[in-house]
Short mmCIF file of C-alpha atoms in Angstrom, two decimals:
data_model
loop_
_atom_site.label_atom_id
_atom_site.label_comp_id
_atom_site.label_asym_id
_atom_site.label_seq_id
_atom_site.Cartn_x
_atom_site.Cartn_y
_atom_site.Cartn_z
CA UNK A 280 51.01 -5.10 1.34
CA UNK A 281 48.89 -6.61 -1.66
CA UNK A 282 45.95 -6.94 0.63
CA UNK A 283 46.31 -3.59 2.04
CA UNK A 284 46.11 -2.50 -1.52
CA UNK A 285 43.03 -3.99 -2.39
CA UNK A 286 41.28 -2.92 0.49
CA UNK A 287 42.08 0.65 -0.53
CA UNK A 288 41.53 0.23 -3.12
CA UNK A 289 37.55 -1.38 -2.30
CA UNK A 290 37.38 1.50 -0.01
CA UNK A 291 37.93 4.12 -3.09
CA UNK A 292 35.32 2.48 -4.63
CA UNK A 293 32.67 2.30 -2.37
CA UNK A 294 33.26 6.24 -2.30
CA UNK A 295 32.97 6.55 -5.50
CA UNK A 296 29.98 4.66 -5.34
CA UNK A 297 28.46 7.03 -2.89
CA UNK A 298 29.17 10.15 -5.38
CA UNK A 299 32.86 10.66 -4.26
CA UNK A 300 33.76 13.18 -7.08
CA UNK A 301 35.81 12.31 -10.18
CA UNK A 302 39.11 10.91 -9.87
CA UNK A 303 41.51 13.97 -10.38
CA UNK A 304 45.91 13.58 -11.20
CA UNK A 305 46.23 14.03 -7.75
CA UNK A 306 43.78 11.79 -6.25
CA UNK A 307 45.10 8.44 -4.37
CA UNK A 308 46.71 6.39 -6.19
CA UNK A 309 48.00 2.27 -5.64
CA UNK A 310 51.32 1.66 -5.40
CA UNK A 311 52.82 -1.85 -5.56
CA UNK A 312 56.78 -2.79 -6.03
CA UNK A 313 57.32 -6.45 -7.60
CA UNK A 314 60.36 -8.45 -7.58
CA UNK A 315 60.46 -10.16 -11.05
CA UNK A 316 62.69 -12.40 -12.39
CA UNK A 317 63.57 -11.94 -16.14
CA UNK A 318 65.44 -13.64 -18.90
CA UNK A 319 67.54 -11.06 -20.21
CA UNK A 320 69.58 -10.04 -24.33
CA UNK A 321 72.04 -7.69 -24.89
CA UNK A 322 73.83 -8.13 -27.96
CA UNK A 323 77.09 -8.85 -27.44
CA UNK A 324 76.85 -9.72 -23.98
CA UNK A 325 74.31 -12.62 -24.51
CA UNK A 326 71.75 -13.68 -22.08
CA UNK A 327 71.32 -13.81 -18.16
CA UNK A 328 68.81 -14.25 -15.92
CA UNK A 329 68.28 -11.45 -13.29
CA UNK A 330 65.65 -10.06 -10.78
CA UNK A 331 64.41 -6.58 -11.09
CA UNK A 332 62.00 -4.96 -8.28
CA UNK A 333 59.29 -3.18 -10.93
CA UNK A 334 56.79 -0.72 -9.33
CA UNK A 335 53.68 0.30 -10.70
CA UNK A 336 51.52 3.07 -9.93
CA UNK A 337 47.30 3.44 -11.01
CA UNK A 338 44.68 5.71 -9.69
CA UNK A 339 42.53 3.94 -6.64
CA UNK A 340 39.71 4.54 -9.21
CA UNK A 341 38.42 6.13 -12.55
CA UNK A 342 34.94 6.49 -14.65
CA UNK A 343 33.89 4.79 -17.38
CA UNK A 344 35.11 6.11 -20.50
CA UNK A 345 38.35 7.97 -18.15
CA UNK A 346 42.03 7.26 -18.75
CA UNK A 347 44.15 4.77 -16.60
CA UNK A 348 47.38 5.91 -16.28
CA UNK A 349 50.06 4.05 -15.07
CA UNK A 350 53.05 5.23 -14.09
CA UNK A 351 56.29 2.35 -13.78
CA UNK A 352 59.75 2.09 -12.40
CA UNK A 353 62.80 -0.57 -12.56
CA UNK A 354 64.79 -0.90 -9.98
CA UNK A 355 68.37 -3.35 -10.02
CA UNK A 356 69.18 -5.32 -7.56
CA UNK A 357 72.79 -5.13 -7.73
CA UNK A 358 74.65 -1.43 -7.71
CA UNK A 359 74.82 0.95 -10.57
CA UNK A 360 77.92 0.79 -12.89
CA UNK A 361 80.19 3.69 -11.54
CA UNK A 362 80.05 6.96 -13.77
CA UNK A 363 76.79 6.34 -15.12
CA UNK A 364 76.06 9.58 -16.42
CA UNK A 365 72.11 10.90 -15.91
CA UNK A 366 70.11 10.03 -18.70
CA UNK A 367 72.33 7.64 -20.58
CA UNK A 368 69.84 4.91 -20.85
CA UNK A 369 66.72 4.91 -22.28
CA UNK A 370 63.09 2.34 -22.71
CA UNK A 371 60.58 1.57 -22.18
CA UNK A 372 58.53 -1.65 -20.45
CA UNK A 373 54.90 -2.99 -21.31
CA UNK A 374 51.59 -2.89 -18.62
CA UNK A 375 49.90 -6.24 -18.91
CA UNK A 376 45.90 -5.28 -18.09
CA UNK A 377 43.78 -7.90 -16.52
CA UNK A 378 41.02 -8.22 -14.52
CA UNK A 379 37.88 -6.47 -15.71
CA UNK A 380 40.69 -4.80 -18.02
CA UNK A 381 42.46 -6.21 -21.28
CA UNK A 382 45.31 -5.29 -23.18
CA UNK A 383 48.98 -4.67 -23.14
CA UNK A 384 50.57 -1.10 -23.45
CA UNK A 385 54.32 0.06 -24.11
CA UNK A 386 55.19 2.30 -21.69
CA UNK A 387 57.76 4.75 -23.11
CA UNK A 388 60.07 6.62 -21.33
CA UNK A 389 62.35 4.69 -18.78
CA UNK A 390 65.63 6.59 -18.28
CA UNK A 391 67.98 6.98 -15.22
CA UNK A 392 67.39 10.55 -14.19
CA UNK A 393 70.05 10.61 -11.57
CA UNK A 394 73.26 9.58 -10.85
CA UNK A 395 73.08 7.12 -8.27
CA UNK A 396 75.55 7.01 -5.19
CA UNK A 397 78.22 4.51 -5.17
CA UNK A 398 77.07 1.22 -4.20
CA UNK A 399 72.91 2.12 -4.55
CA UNK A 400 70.90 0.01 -7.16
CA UNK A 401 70.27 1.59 -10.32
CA UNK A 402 66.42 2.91 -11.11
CA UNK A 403 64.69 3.53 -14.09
CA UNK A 404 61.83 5.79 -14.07
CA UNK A 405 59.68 8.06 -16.28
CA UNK A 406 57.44 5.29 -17.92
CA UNK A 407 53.58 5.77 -18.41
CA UNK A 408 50.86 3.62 -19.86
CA UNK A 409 47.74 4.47 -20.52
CA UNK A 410 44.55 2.27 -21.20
CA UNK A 411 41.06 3.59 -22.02
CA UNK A 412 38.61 2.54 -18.77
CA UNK A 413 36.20 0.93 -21.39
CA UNK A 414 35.22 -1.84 -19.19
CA UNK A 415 33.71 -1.36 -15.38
CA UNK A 416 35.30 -3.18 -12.35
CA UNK A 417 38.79 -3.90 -10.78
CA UNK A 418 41.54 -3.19 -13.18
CA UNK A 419 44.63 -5.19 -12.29
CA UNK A 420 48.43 -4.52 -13.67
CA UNK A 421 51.32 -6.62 -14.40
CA UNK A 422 55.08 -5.69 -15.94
CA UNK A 423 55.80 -7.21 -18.81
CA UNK A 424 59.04 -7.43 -21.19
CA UNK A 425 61.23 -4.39 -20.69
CA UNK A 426 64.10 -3.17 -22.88
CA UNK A 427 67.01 -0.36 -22.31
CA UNK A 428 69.28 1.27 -24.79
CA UNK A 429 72.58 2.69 -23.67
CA UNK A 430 74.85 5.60 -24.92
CA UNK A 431 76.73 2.84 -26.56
CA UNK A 432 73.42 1.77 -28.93
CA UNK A 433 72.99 -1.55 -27.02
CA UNK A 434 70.14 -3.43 -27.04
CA UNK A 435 69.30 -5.16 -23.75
CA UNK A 436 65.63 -6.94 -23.93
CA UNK A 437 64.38 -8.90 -20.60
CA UNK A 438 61.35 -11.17 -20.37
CA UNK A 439 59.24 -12.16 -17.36
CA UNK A 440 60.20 -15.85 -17.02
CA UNK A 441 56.31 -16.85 -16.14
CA UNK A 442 53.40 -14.84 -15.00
CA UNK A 443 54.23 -11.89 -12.73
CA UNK A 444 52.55 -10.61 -9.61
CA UNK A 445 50.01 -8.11 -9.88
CA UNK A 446 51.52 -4.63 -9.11
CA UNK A 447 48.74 -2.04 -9.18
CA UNK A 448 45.33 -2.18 -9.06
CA UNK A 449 42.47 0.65 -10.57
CA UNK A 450 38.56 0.04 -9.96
CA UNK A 451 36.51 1.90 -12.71
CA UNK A 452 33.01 2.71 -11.76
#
């Protein structure tokens, strides 16, 4: 799927190249989902290790000077506690920019708009980052740390436990 990605992403561009117009909020955008594992706090609980499939969404492509904004989702593995009632958690999870791009931006946001059915995973969604497209070329994104905070005021941080995949990709030109 990554390399299906990137050639849409190299396609985008060579439009853009050719006077495509503008990127516009609903122009194409790249959509990757990640499976991550993370080290995981929540104070009382203590820690755990756990896999979370994280999805990140860019534009194919922006101008110089344009914003990047990337839209990101957490999804659980395991089912959703019963009862969970819609928007009881809230957070937030950082972008990691690389490629032609640097930087790291907070993405506030993250809540569970929905009640999930019995038995389905539990998603997060809501988040958006935005980085400045100061720098021209492919744009790559990552998911970094994410944190939730129930009704209850807990705390739960996780951590990527090494570098994780590259989940959306934005070519500024």
């Amino acid at each position: 799927m990554l390399r299906t990605t990137i050639a849409a992403v190299a396609g985008a561009a060579t439009l853009a190249l050719v006077g495509a117009a503008p990127a516009q909020a609903d122009s194409p955008r790249t959509t990757v989902a990640v499976d991550v594992e993370y080290h995981c706090v929540e104070e009382p609980y203590g820690e755990a290790d756990a896999n979370f499939i994280i999805t990140l969404t860019a534009p194919y492509h922006v101008r110089p000077g344009g914003s990047i904004h990337v839209d990101a989702q957490v999804t659980t593995h395991s089912p959703a506690p019963e009862g969970l009632p819609p928007n009881s958690l809230s957070g937030a999870i950082q972008v990691v920019a690389g490629g032609s791009g640097s930087g790291t931006v907070t993405a506030p946001g993250l809540t569970n708009p929905v009640v999930p059915p019995a038995g389905d995973p539990l998603t997060l969604s809501g988040a958006r980052a935005t980085f400045t497209a100061d720098a021209k070329g492919l744009w790559t994104f990552r998911p970094g740390v994410f944190e939730t905070i129930n009704a209850q005021n807990e705390h739960l941080v996780c951590t990527p436990r090494g570098t994780t995949q590259v989940a959306a990709l934005t070519v500024v030109i």
